[in-house]
RNA sequence: GCGCUUCUAGCUCAAUCGGCAGAGCAACUGACUCUUAAUCAGUGGGUUCCGGGUUCGAUUCCCGGGGAGCGCACCA
């Protein structure tokens, strides 16, 4: 990666184009004008003008004078008549025209000398159409609204991936899709909150800095508090705090916030990612499945007005109807050609895993089952599918199944081959929860870096009585991926870069 | 963390076998009162990611470092 030039260095060291723009800024100031004025007499947005005059005839004058601001995206200067295209933050464009007989020789020359591509410009003038029919502002006066010191990239090639991520603000200026994704993300968040509000859930915020990290199996980021002189962890999940809220009587509660996991990054994983978790007292994993489907379907409808969402590559993600449910053990048995149950001997699982060439890190019964399931079944789940009833030993925070021995009431929702959400009938029995934690501690002692810690304060909360509760976790970034077909780094405005 | 690929002008990309580092857009100078990525003529712009090595000569080959992309591993 190139070293970026810094403006503080001597002018001669600067790239030509920056030096020239700095000089133009000086000329503006020297002539008694401002390069970055504090306020402008704006009367309309570019969008307003376009909306008001959707279809004017060729070469008309409306008689209406407007003051608008926008960024210069194209310039077409002739000797005595100059054209430019101004763009709003949302990407709307309008043409401006400066003619010699309207603004005078001095103003026209200054304009040609001082205005560059990328500058923010304010113009005041009449709304007209040109002789070619283009909706335009015939400029009576113009002022610099904000001088750009760096040149805009070439607008006729796609920006490189790295440049887009490191200079997202430029990406947002020059690429419609970049702006769209930001809009979609915002609409999705609004839609999720609307669904929750209509269902009487309330939104809370729980700690991101935690003394004990819990609620998921993952490696945390560590940090340190000077004031408390103690090691702290960035949260890997809000679960244990949201459950405390349910103990306290906040029966329908959700949080949308960032989680941090100190693990690999790829097309579907980011070190910090937005997570939605929700808990419903007197619900269970069935009610949470229903809620999850509603959240996602409402989001698709609110964003696109359809449940058949067209993705980046032109494929359609069909989110309509009631989503399929399959049992983990049954779908695995079917796919691998032999019956696998929670009672299947671990030696059988081990043999099957070896035959398939799977290497498994911290082998337990449930770990084998999940790995085998991912190997045999996962990739085939393109349509939204709830995978039901997981092994006990890999789900330490979930209640045992009400009728099937050896499994817990947990589902994972798969869309387009990756995990989109998970739902539980939460484990609320403090005695069993303590036993499960003890198991995790043993795993940690045996070297599993993702095993959970025993959280005494959380257990104490459960000992005050937690009602039967359904819980769900849903990855926001991944929902955006499902709705757009983009990679996770394109759904996050400023993903982590080194 | 491991493997493969990649890094050249402000941006997007070329450069034969190791032989003067180029194009388009952008910039600069000039012309042009209806352009739409305006057009026409001309000009300038490079620590070829960084540091070493081989060589008469390195963008090119070798070693080390850094960034990025892809695959694997881990994970959601």
Coordinates of C-alpha atoms (C1' of nucleotides) in Angstrom, one line a residue:
Chain A
X1 CA 0.0 0.0 0.0
X2 CA 1.3 3.4 -0.9
X3 CA 2.0 6.0 1.8
X4 CA -0.7 8.6 1.6
X5 CA 0.7 12.1 1.1
X6 CA 0.1 14.4 4.0
X7 CA -1.0 18.0 3.5
X8 CA 1.2 19.3 6.2
X9 CA 4.4 18.6 4.2
X10 CA 5.9 21.2 1.9
X11 CA 4.0 22.0 -1.1
X12 CA 6.7 20.8 -3.5
X13 CA 6.5 17.3 -2.1
X14 CA 2.7 17.1 -2.7
X15 CA 1.2 15.4 -5.7
X16 CA 0.6 18.0 -8.4
X17 CA -3.2 17.9 -8.2
X18 CA -3.3 18.6 -4.4
X19 CA -0.8 21.4 -4.7
X20 CA -2.9 23.0 -7.4
X21 CA -6.1 22.7 -5.4
X22 CA -4.4 24.2 -2.3
X23 CA -3.3 27.1 -4.4
X24 CA -6.9 27.6 -5.6
X25 CA -8.1 27.6 -2.0
X26 CA -5.5 30.3 -1.2
X27 CA -6.7 32.4 -4.2
X28 CA -10.3 32.1 -3.0
X29 CA -9.3 33.4 0.5
X30 CA -7.0 36.1 -0.9
X31 CA -9.9 37.5 -3.0
X32 CA -11.9 38.0 0.2
X33 CA -14.2 35.0 -0.3
X34 CA -14.6 31.8 1.8
X35 CA -13.5 28.4 0.7
X36 CA -15.6 26.8 3.5
X37 CA -18.5 29.2 4.3
X38 CA -20.5 28.5 7.4
X39 CA -23.9 28.9 5.8
X40 CA -25.5 29.1 2.4
X41 CA -28.8 30.5 1.2
X42 CA -30.2 27.1 0.3
X43 CA -33.9 27.1 -0.8
X44 CA -34.2 23.6 -2.3
X45 CA -32.5 20.3 -2.6
X46 CA -31.6 18.8 -5.9
X47 CA -34.3 16.2 -5.2
X48 CA -36.9 18.9 -4.6
X49 CA -36.2 20.5 -8.0
X50 CA -36.2 17.2 -9.9
X51 CA -39.5 16.2 -8.2
X52 CA -41.2 19.5 -8.9
X53 CA -40.2 19.5 -12.6
X54 CA -40.2 15.9 -13.8
X55 CA -41.0 16.6 -17.4
X56 CA -40.4 20.1 -18.8
X57 CA -40.3 20.8 -22.5
X58 CA -37.1 21.7 -24.2
X59 CA -35.7 25.2 -23.7
X60 CA -38.2 26.5 -21.1
X61 CA -37.7 29.0 -18.3
X62 CA -39.9 28.3 -15.2
X63 CA -39.5 31.7 -13.6
X64 CA -38.6 30.1 -10.3
X65 CA -35.3 30.9 -8.7
X66 CA -33.7 28.4 -6.4
X67 CA -30.5 28.2 -4.2
X68 CA -29.0 24.7 -4.3
X69 CA -25.8 23.0 -3.2
X70 CA -24.2 19.9 -4.5
X71 CA -20.9 18.3 -5.4
X72 CA -19.4 18.9 -8.8
X73 CA -19.3 15.5 -10.6
X74 CA -18.7 16.5 -14.2
X75 CA -17.7 19.7 -15.9
X76 CA -18.2 20.7 -19.5
X77 CA -16.7 24.2 -20.1
X78 CA -16.9 26.0 -23.4
X79 CA -15.6 29.5 -24.0
X80 CA -18.6 31.5 -22.8
X81 CA -21.0 28.8 -21.5
X82 CA -20.1 26.3 -18.8
X83 CA -22.0 23.2 -17.8
X84 CA -21.5 21.1 -14.6
X85 CA -23.4 18.3 -13.0
X86 CA -24.0 18.7 -9.3
X87 CA -24.8 15.7 -7.1
X88 CA -26.6 15.5 -3.7
X89 CA -25.5 13.3 -0.9
X90 CA -28.2 10.8 -1.8
X91 CA -26.9 10.7 -5.4
X92 CA -29.5 12.9 -7.2
X93 CA -28.0 15.0 -10.0
X94 CA -28.8 18.2 -11.7
X95 CA -27.1 20.3 -14.4
X96 CA -26.0 23.9 -13.8
X97 CA -25.3 26.4 -16.6
X98 CA -23.1 29.5 -16.4
X99 CA -23.3 31.8 -19.3
X100 CA -21.2 34.9 -20.0
X101 CA -24.2 37.2 -20.4
X102 CA -25.8 36.0 -17.1
X103 CA -22.8 36.0 -14.7
X104 CA -20.4 38.4 -16.4
X105 CA -16.9 37.9 -17.6
X106 CA -15.1 38.1 -14.2
X107 CA -17.4 35.5 -12.5
X108 CA -17.2 33.1 -15.4
X109 CA -13.4 33.3 -15.4
X110 CA -13.2 32.8 -11.7
X111 CA -15.5 29.9 -12.0
X112 CA -13.3 28.3 -14.7
X113 CA -10.2 28.9 -12.7
X114 CA -11.3 27.9 -9.2
X115 CA -13.9 25.1 -9.5
X116 CA -12.7 21.5 -9.7
X117 CA -14.4 18.2 -9.9
X118 CA -15.4 17.2 -6.4
X119 CA -15.9 20.7 -5.0
X120 CA -19.1 21.5 -3.2
X121 CA -20.8 24.4 -5.0
X122 CA -23.7 26.6 -4.1
X123 CA -25.5 28.2 -6.9
X124 CA -28.5 30.5 -7.2
X125 CA -30.5 30.8 -10.4
X126 CA -33.5 30.0 -12.4
X127 CA -34.8 26.5 -13.1
X128 CA -34.8 26.0 -16.8
X129 CA -34.3 23.4 -19.4
X130 CA -31.4 23.5 -21.9
X131 CA -31.8 23.4 -25.6
X132 CA -31.3 19.7 -25.4
X133 CA -34.0 19.4 -22.7
X134 CA -31.8 18.8 -19.7
X135 CA -33.3 20.2 -16.4
X136 CA -30.8 22.9 -15.3
X137 CA -30.2 25.8 -13.0
X138 CA -29.2 28.9 -15.0
X139 CA -26.8 30.3 -12.6
X140 CA -27.1 34.0 -11.5
X141 CA -24.5 33.7 -8.8
X142 CA -22.2 31.0 -7.4
X143 CA -20.0 30.5 -4.3
X144 CA -17.7 27.8 -3.2
X145 CA -19.5 25.7 -0.6
X146 CA -16.5 23.5 0.3
X147 CA -13.2 23.2 -1.7
X148 CA -11.9 19.7 -2.3
X149 CA -8.2 19.3 -2.0
X150 CA -7.9 15.8 -3.4
X151 CA -9.0 14.7 -6.8
X152 CA -12.0 12.5 -7.2
X153 CA -11.2 9.1 -8.7
X154 CA -11.9 8.4 -12.3
X155 CA -15.6 7.9 -12.5
X156 CA -15.5 5.5 -15.5
X157 CA -13.8 2.5 -13.9
X158 CA -14.8 0.6 -10.8
X159 CA -12.8 1.4 -7.8
X160 CA -10.5 -1.4 -6.5
X161 CA -11.8 -3.4 -3.6
X162 CA -9.1 -2.1 -1.2
X163 CA -9.7 1.5 -2.1
X164 CA -13.4 1.1 -1.7
X165 CA -13.0 -0.2 1.9
X166 CA -10.3 2.2 3.0
X167 CA -12.0 5.2 1.4
X168 CA -15.6 4.4 1.9
X169 CA -16.5 8.1 1.9
X170 CA -15.2 8.3 -1.7
X171 CA -17.0 5.0 -2.5
X172 CA -20.2 6.6 -1.3
X173 CA -19.7 9.6 -3.5
X174 CA -19.1 7.7 -6.7
X175 CA -21.0 4.5 -6.4
X176 CA -24.8 4.2 -6.3
X177 CA -24.8 0.7 -4.9
X178 CA -22.6 1.8 -1.9
X179 CA -25.3 4.4 -1.0
X180 CA -28.0 1.9 -1.6
X181 CA -26.5 -0.6 0.8
X182 CA -26.4 2.1 3.6
X183 CA -30.0 2.9 2.9
X184 CA -31.0 -0.8 3.0
X185 CA -29.2 -1.3 6.2
X186 CA -30.9 1.6 7.9
X187 CA -34.3 0.4 6.6
X188 CA -33.7 -3.1 7.9
X189 CA -32.9 -1.7 11.4
X190 CA -36.0 0.4 11.4
X191 CA -38.1 -2.6 10.3
X192 CA -36.7 -4.9 12.9
X193 CA -37.4 -2.4 15.6
X194 CA -40.9 -1.9 14.2
X195 CA -41.7 -5.6 14.4
X196 CA -40.4 -5.8 18.0
X197 CA -42.3 -2.7 19.0
X198 CA -45.5 -4.0 17.6
X199 CA -45.0 -7.2 19.5
X200 CA -44.5 -5.3 22.8
X201 CA -40.7 -5.9 23.1
X202 CA -38.5 -3.2 24.6
X203 CA -35.0 -2.4 23.5
X204 CA -32.2 -2.3 26.1
X205 CA -28.4 -2.0 26.1
X206 CA -26.2 -4.3 28.1
X207 CA -22.5 -4.2 28.8
X208 CA -20.0 -4.5 26.0
X209 CA -17.1 -4.5 28.5
X210 CA -17.4 -7.5 30.7
X211 CA -15.4 -9.1 33.5
X212 CA -16.4 -12.6 32.4
X213 CA -17.3 -13.2 28.8
X214 CA -20.1 -15.6 28.2
X215 CA -23.2 -16.5 26.2
X216 CA -21.4 -18.1 23.3
X217 CA -18.4 -20.3 22.4
X218 CA -15.8 -18.0 21.1
X219 CA -12.5 -16.4 21.8
X220 CA -12.8 -12.8 23.2
X221 CA -10.7 -9.7 22.8
X222 CA -9.1 -8.7 26.0
X223 CA -8.6 -5.2 27.3
X224 CA -7.7 -3.5 30.6
X225 CA -9.5 -1.0 32.8
X226 CA -7.1 1.5 34.5
X227 CA -9.8 2.7 36.9
X228 CA -10.6 -0.8 38.2
X229 CA -7.2 -2.2 37.5
X230 CA -8.7 -5.3 36.0
X231 CA -8.7 -7.4 32.9
X232 CA -11.9 -6.9 30.8
X233 CA -13.3 -8.6 27.8
X234 CA -15.2 -7.2 24.9
X235 CA -18.4 -9.1 24.8
X236 CA -18.9 -12.1 22.6
X237 CA -22.6 -12.1 23.3
X238 CA -25.1 -10.1 25.4
X239 CA -27.0 -13.3 26.4
X240 CA -26.2 -13.6 30.1
X241 CA -27.2 -9.9 30.8
X242 CA -30.4 -10.1 28.8
X243 CA -31.4 -13.1 30.8
X244 CA -30.8 -11.2 34.0
X245 CA -33.2 -8.6 32.5
X246 CA -35.8 -11.3 32.1
X247 CA -35.2 -12.5 35.7
X248 CA -35.9 -8.9 36.7
X249 CA -39.3 -9.0 34.9
X250 CA -38.5 -7.4 31.5
X251 CA -40.4 -10.1 29.9
X252 CA -40.0 -9.2 26.3
X253 CA -36.6 -7.7 25.7
X254 CA -34.2 -7.3 22.8
X255 CA -30.8 -5.6 22.0
X256 CA -29.2 -4.8 18.8
X257 CA -25.5 -4.1 19.2
X258 CA -22.0 -5.1 18.4
X259 CA -20.3 -8.4 19.4
X260 CA -16.6 -8.9 19.2
X261 CA -14.9 -12.2 18.5
X262 CA -11.2 -12.7 18.2
X263 CA -11.3 -15.2 15.4
X264 CA -10.8 -15.5 11.6
X265 CA -12.3 -13.1 9.2
X266 CA -13.7 -14.1 5.8
X267 CA -16.7 -13.5 3.5
X268 CA -19.1 -14.3 6.3
X269 CA -17.2 -13.4 9.4
X270 CA -16.1 -10.0 10.8
X271 CA -14.2 -9.5 14.1
X272 CA -16.9 -7.0 15.1
X273 CA -20.4 -7.7 14.0
X274 CA -23.9 -6.5 14.7
X275 CA -26.1 -9.0 16.6
X276 CA -29.7 -9.0 17.5
X277 CA -30.7 -11.0 20.6
X278 CA -34.3 -11.2 21.9
X279 CA -35.9 -13.0 24.9
X280 CA -39.6 -13.7 25.5
X281 CA -40.8 -14.9 28.8
X282 CA -43.4 -17.7 28.4
X283 CA -42.1 -18.3 24.9
X284 CA -40.0 -21.2 23.7
X285 CA -38.0 -22.1 20.6
X286 CA -41.1 -22.5 18.6
X287 CA -42.4 -19.0 19.3
X288 CA -38.9 -17.7 18.6
X289 CA -38.8 -19.4 15.2
X290 CA -42.1 -17.8 14.3
X291 CA -40.8 -14.4 15.5
X292 CA -37.6 -14.8 13.5
X293 CA -39.4 -15.6 10.4
X294 CA -41.6 -12.5 10.9
X295 CA -38.6 -10.2 11.6
X296 CA -36.9 -11.3 8.4
X297 CA -40.0 -11.4 6.2
X298 CA -41.1 -7.9 7.4
X299 CA -37.6 -6.6 6.8
X300 CA -37.7 -7.8 3.2
X301 CA -41.1 -6.4 2.6
X302 CA -40.2 -3.0 4.2
X303 CA -37.1 -2.8 2.1
X304 CA -38.1 -4.2 -1.2
X305 CA -41.9 -4.8 -1.1
X306 CA -41.4 -8.5 -1.9
X307 CA -40.3 -11.7 -0.3
X308 CA -38.5 -12.8 -3.4
X309 CA -35.4 -10.7 -3.1
X310 CA -33.1 -10.1 -6.0
X311 CA -29.5 -10.4 -5.1
X312 CA -26.3 -8.9 -6.4
X313 CA -25.6 -11.8 -8.8
X314 CA -29.2 -11.8 -10.2
X315 CA -30.3 -14.8 -8.2
X316 CA -33.5 -14.6 -6.2
X317 CA -33.6 -15.4 -2.5
X318 CA -37.1 -16.7 -1.9
X319 CA -38.1 -15.9 1.7
X320 CA -41.8 -16.5 1.2
X321 CA -44.1 -19.0 2.9
X322 CA -43.5 -20.8 6.2
X323 CA -39.9 -22.0 6.3
X324 CA -39.0 -25.7 6.4
X325 CA -38.0 -27.4 9.7
X326 CA -35.7 -30.4 9.7
X327 CA -34.3 -32.4 12.6
X328 CA -30.5 -32.3 12.9
X329 CA -30.2 -36.0 13.7
X330 CA -32.8 -37.1 11.1
X331 CA -31.3 -35.0 8.3
X332 CA -27.8 -36.2 9.1
X333 CA -29.0 -39.9 9.2
X334 CA -30.6 -39.4 5.8
X335 CA -27.6 -37.7 4.3
X336 CA -24.9 -40.1 5.6
X337 CA -26.9 -43.3 5.0
X338 CA -26.8 -44.6 8.5
X339 CA -29.0 -43.8 11.5
X340 CA -27.4 -41.4 13.9
X341 CA -29.1 -40.7 17.3
X342 CA -28.0 -39.1 20.5
X343 CA -27.5 -42.6 21.7
X344 CA -25.2 -43.7 18.9
X345 CA -21.8 -44.8 20.3
X346 CA -19.1 -42.2 20.0
X347 CA -16.8 -44.8 18.4
X348 CA -19.3 -45.0 15.5
X349 CA -19.2 -41.3 15.0
X350 CA -15.5 -41.2 15.2
X351 CA -15.1 -43.9 12.6
X352 CA -17.5 -42.0 10.3
X353 CA -15.7 -38.7 10.7
X354 CA -12.4 -40.4 9.9
X355 CA -13.8 -42.0 6.8
X356 CA -14.9 -38.6 5.6
X357 CA -11.5 -37.1 6.4
X358 CA -12.8 -34.8 9.1
X359 CA -10.4 -33.6 11.8
X360 CA -12.2 -32.6 15.0
X361 CA -10.5 -30.5 17.6
X362 CA -12.1 -31.2 20.9
X363 CA -14.0 -34.4 20.3
X364 CA -17.2 -34.9 22.2
X365 CA -20.3 -36.7 21.1
X366 CA -22.2 -33.6 20.1
X367 CA -19.2 -32.0 18.4
X368 CA -18.9 -35.1 16.1
X369 CA -22.6 -34.8 15.3
X370 CA -22.4 -31.1 14.5
X371 CA -19.3 -31.5 12.4
X372 CA -20.8 -34.5 10.5
X373 CA -24.0 -32.6 10.0
X374 CA -22.1 -29.6 8.6
X375 CA -20.2 -31.9 6.3
X376 CA -23.1 -33.9 5.0
X377 CA -26.1 -31.5 5.1
X378 CA -25.2 -27.8 5.6
X379 CA -24.2 -26.8 2.1
X380 CA -27.5 -28.0 0.6
X381 CA -29.6 -25.6 2.7
X382 CA -30.2 -22.8 0.3
X383 CA -33.8 -22.1 1.1
X384 CA -34.5 -20.8 4.6
X385 CA -34.5 -23.8 6.9
X386 CA -34.8 -24.3 10.6
X387 CA -32.5 -27.1 11.8
X388 CA -34.0 -28.4 15.0
X389 CA -32.9 -30.1 18.1
X390 CA -29.1 -30.0 18.8
X391 CA -26.9 -32.2 20.9
X392 CA -26.8 -31.4 24.6
X393 CA -23.1 -31.2 25.2
X394 CA -22.5 -28.4 22.6
X395 CA -25.3 -26.2 23.9
X396 CA -24.7 -25.4 27.5
X397 CA -27.3 -22.7 27.8
X398 CA -30.3 -24.5 26.3
X399 CA -33.1 -26.5 28.0
X400 CA -33.3 -30.3 27.4
X401 CA -35.9 -31.3 24.8
X402 CA -39.3 -31.8 26.4
X403 CA -39.7 -35.3 24.9
X404 CA -36.6 -36.4 23.0
X405 CA -33.8 -37.6 25.2
X406 CA -30.3 -36.4 24.5
X407 CA -31.1 -33.3 22.6
X408 CA -31.9 -29.7 23.5
X409 CA -34.6 -27.3 22.2
X410 CA -32.4 -25.3 19.9
X411 CA -32.7 -24.5 16.2
X412 CA -30.3 -22.8 13.8
X413 CA -31.8 -21.0 10.8
X414 CA -29.8 -21.5 7.6
X415 CA -30.3 -19.3 4.6
X416 CA -28.2 -19.6 1.4
X417 CA -25.9 -22.1 3.1
X418 CA -24.8 -20.2 6.1
X419 CA -26.1 -19.8 9.7
X420 CA -28.4 -16.8 9.9
X421 CA -30.0 -17.1 13.3
X422 CA -30.3 -19.4 16.3
X423 CA -33.2 -19.9 18.8
X424 CA -33.5 -21.7 22.1
X425 CA -35.9 -22.7 24.8
X426 CA -33.6 -21.2 27.4
X427 CA -32.2 -23.3 30.3
X428 CA -33.6 -21.6 33.4
X429 CA -33.0 -24.4 36.0
X430 CA -30.0 -23.0 38.1
X431 CA -29.0 -26.4 39.2
X432 CA -28.7 -27.9 35.7
X433 CA -27.1 -24.7 34.5
X434 CA -24.4 -25.0 37.2
X435 CA -23.7 -28.5 36.1
X436 CA -23.4 -27.4 32.5
X437 CA -20.9 -24.7 33.4
X438 CA -18.8 -27.2 35.4
X439 CA -18.6 -29.3 32.2
X440 CA -17.4 -26.2 30.3
X441 CA -14.8 -25.5 32.9
X442 CA -13.5 -29.1 32.5
X443 CA -13.3 -28.5 28.7
X444 CA -11.4 -25.3 29.2
X445 CA -9.0 -27.1 31.5
X446 CA -8.6 -29.7 28.8
X447 CA -7.5 -26.9 26.4
X448 CA -10.6 -25.8 24.6
X449 CA -10.1 -22.0 24.2
X450 CA -13.7 -21.4 23.4
X451 CA -15.3 -23.2 26.4
X452 CA -17.4 -21.0 28.6
X453 CA -16.4 -19.7 32.0
X454 CA -18.5 -20.3 35.1
X455 CA -20.4 -17.1 35.7
X456 CA -21.4 -17.1 39.4
X457 CA -23.3 -13.8 39.2
X458 CA -25.4 -15.1 36.3
X459 CA -26.1 -18.3 38.3
X460 CA -27.2 -16.2 41.2
X461 CA -29.7 -14.4 39.0
X462 CA -31.1 -17.7 37.8
X463 CA -31.5 -18.7 41.5
X464 CA -33.9 -15.8 41.9
X465 CA -36.2 -17.6 39.4
X466 CA -36.3 -17.0 35.6
X467 CA -39.6 -17.7 33.9
X468 CA -39.7 -20.2 31.0
X469 CA -38.2 -18.2 28.2
X470 CA -37.6 -18.4 24.5
X471 CA -34.4 -16.7 23.1
X472 CA -33.1 -15.8 19.7
X473 CA -29.9 -14.5 18.2
X474 CA -29.8 -13.1 14.6
X475 CA -26.7 -11.7 12.8
X476 CA -27.6 -8.3 11.4
X477 CA -24.7 -8.2 8.9
X478 CA -25.7 -11.6 7.7
X479 CA -29.3 -10.6 7.3
X480 CA -28.0 -7.8 5.1
X481 CA -26.0 -10.4 3.1
X482 CA -29.2 -12.5 2.7
X483 CA -31.1 -9.5 1.5
X484 CA -28.4 -8.2 -0.9
X485 CA -26.1 -11.1 -1.8
X486 CA -23.1 -9.1 -0.8
X487 CA -20.1 -10.2 1.3
X488 CA -20.0 -9.1 4.9
X489 CA -17.5 -6.4 4.4
X490 CA -19.8 -4.7 1.8
X491 CA -22.6 -4.7 4.3
X492 CA -20.5 -2.9 7.0
X493 CA -19.8 0.7 6.1
X494 CA -16.4 0.8 7.7
X495 CA -15.1 -2.8 8.2
X496 CA -11.9 -3.3 10.1
X497 CA -8.8 -2.8 7.9
X498 CA -5.2 -3.0 9.1
Chain B
rG1 C1' -2.1 -19.3 11.9
rC2 C1' -0.7 -22.1 6.8
rG3 C1' -0.7 -22.1 1.3
rC4 C1' -1.4 -19.5 -3.5
rU5 C1' -1.9 -14.8 -6.0
rU6 C1' -1.1 -9.6 -6.0
rC7 C1' 1.0 -4.3 -5.0
rU8 C1' 3.3 0.5 -11.2
rA9 C1' 0.9 8.3 -12.0
rG10 C1' -4.7 11.2 -8.1
rC11 C1' -8.0 6.7 -10.1
rU12 C1' -8.4 2.1 -13.3
rC13 C1' -4.8 -0.6 -15.7
rA14 C1' -0.4 -1.9 -19.5
rA15 C1' 5.0 -2.7 -20.0
rU16 C1' 7.7 -9.0 -24.8
rC17 C1' 13.2 -13.0 -22.7
rG18 C1' 16.2 -8.7 -17.5
rG19 C1' 17.3 -3.4 -21.8
rC20 C1' 14.9 4.5 -22.3
rA21 C1' 8.2 3.0 -17.3
rG22 C1' 3.2 3.7 -20.9
rA23 C1' -2.5 4.4 -21.9
rG24 C1' -7.5 6.2 -20.6
rC25 C1' -9.8 9.4 -17.2
rA26 C1' -8.0 13.4 -13.9
rA27 C1' -4.4 17.8 -13.9
rC28 C1' -2.1 22.1 -16.6
rU29 C1' -1.9 25.8 -21.2
rG30 C1' -4.8 27.3 -25.3
rA31 C1' -9.6 27.3 -28.5
rC32 C1' -14.9 26.9 -28.2
rU33 C1' -22.4 30.1 -25.9
rC34 C1' -26.3 24.1 -25.6
rU35 C1' -22.8 20.4 -23.4
rU36 C1' -24.3 15.2 -21.2
rA37 C1' -17.9 10.6 -19.5
rA38 C1' -18.4 17.6 -24.1
rU39 C1' -14.8 18.2 -28.1
rC40 C1' -10.0 19.8 -30.4
rA41 C1' -4.5 21.0 -30.0
rG42 C1' -0.5 21.0 -26.8
rU43 C1' 2.2 20.1 -21.8
rG44 C1' 3.6 18.2 -17.2
rG45 C1' 3.1 14.3 -13.6
rG46 C1' 6.6 8.0 -11.0
rU47 C1' 10.8 6.3 -4.1
rU48 C1' 7.3 0.8 -9.9
rC49 C1' 4.8 -1.1 -1.4
rC50 C1' 9.6 -1.1 1.9
rG51 C1' 14.7 -3.2 2.8
rG52 C1' 18.6 -6.2 1.0
rG53 C1' 20.9 -9.4 -3.0
rU54 C1' 22.3 -11.2 -8.1
rU55 C1' 23.6 -8.4 -12.7
rC56 C1' 27.0 -3.9 -17.0
rG57 C1' 21.7 -3.1 -16.3
rA58 C1' 15.9 -5.1 -12.0
rU59 C1' 8.8 -3.0 -12.5
rU60 C1' 10.7 -7.9 -14.2
rC61 C1' 15.0 -12.8 -11.0
rC62 C1' 16.2 -14.2 -5.5
rC63 C1' 15.8 -13.3 0.1
rG64 C1' 13.4 -10.7 4.2
rG65 C1' 9.4 -7.4 5.7
rG66 C1' 4.4 -4.9 5.0
rG67 C1' -0.6 -4.4 2.8
rA68 C1' -4.6 -6.7 0.0
rG69 C1' -7.4 -10.8 -2.4
rC70 C1' -8.5 -16.1 -2.6
rG71 C1' -8.3 -21.1 -0.5
rC72 C1' -7.6 -24.0 4.1
rA73 C1' -8.1 -24.0 9.5
rC74 C1' -11.2 -21.6 13.5
rC75 C1' -15.9 -19.3 14.0
rA76 C1' -21.6 -16.9 13.6

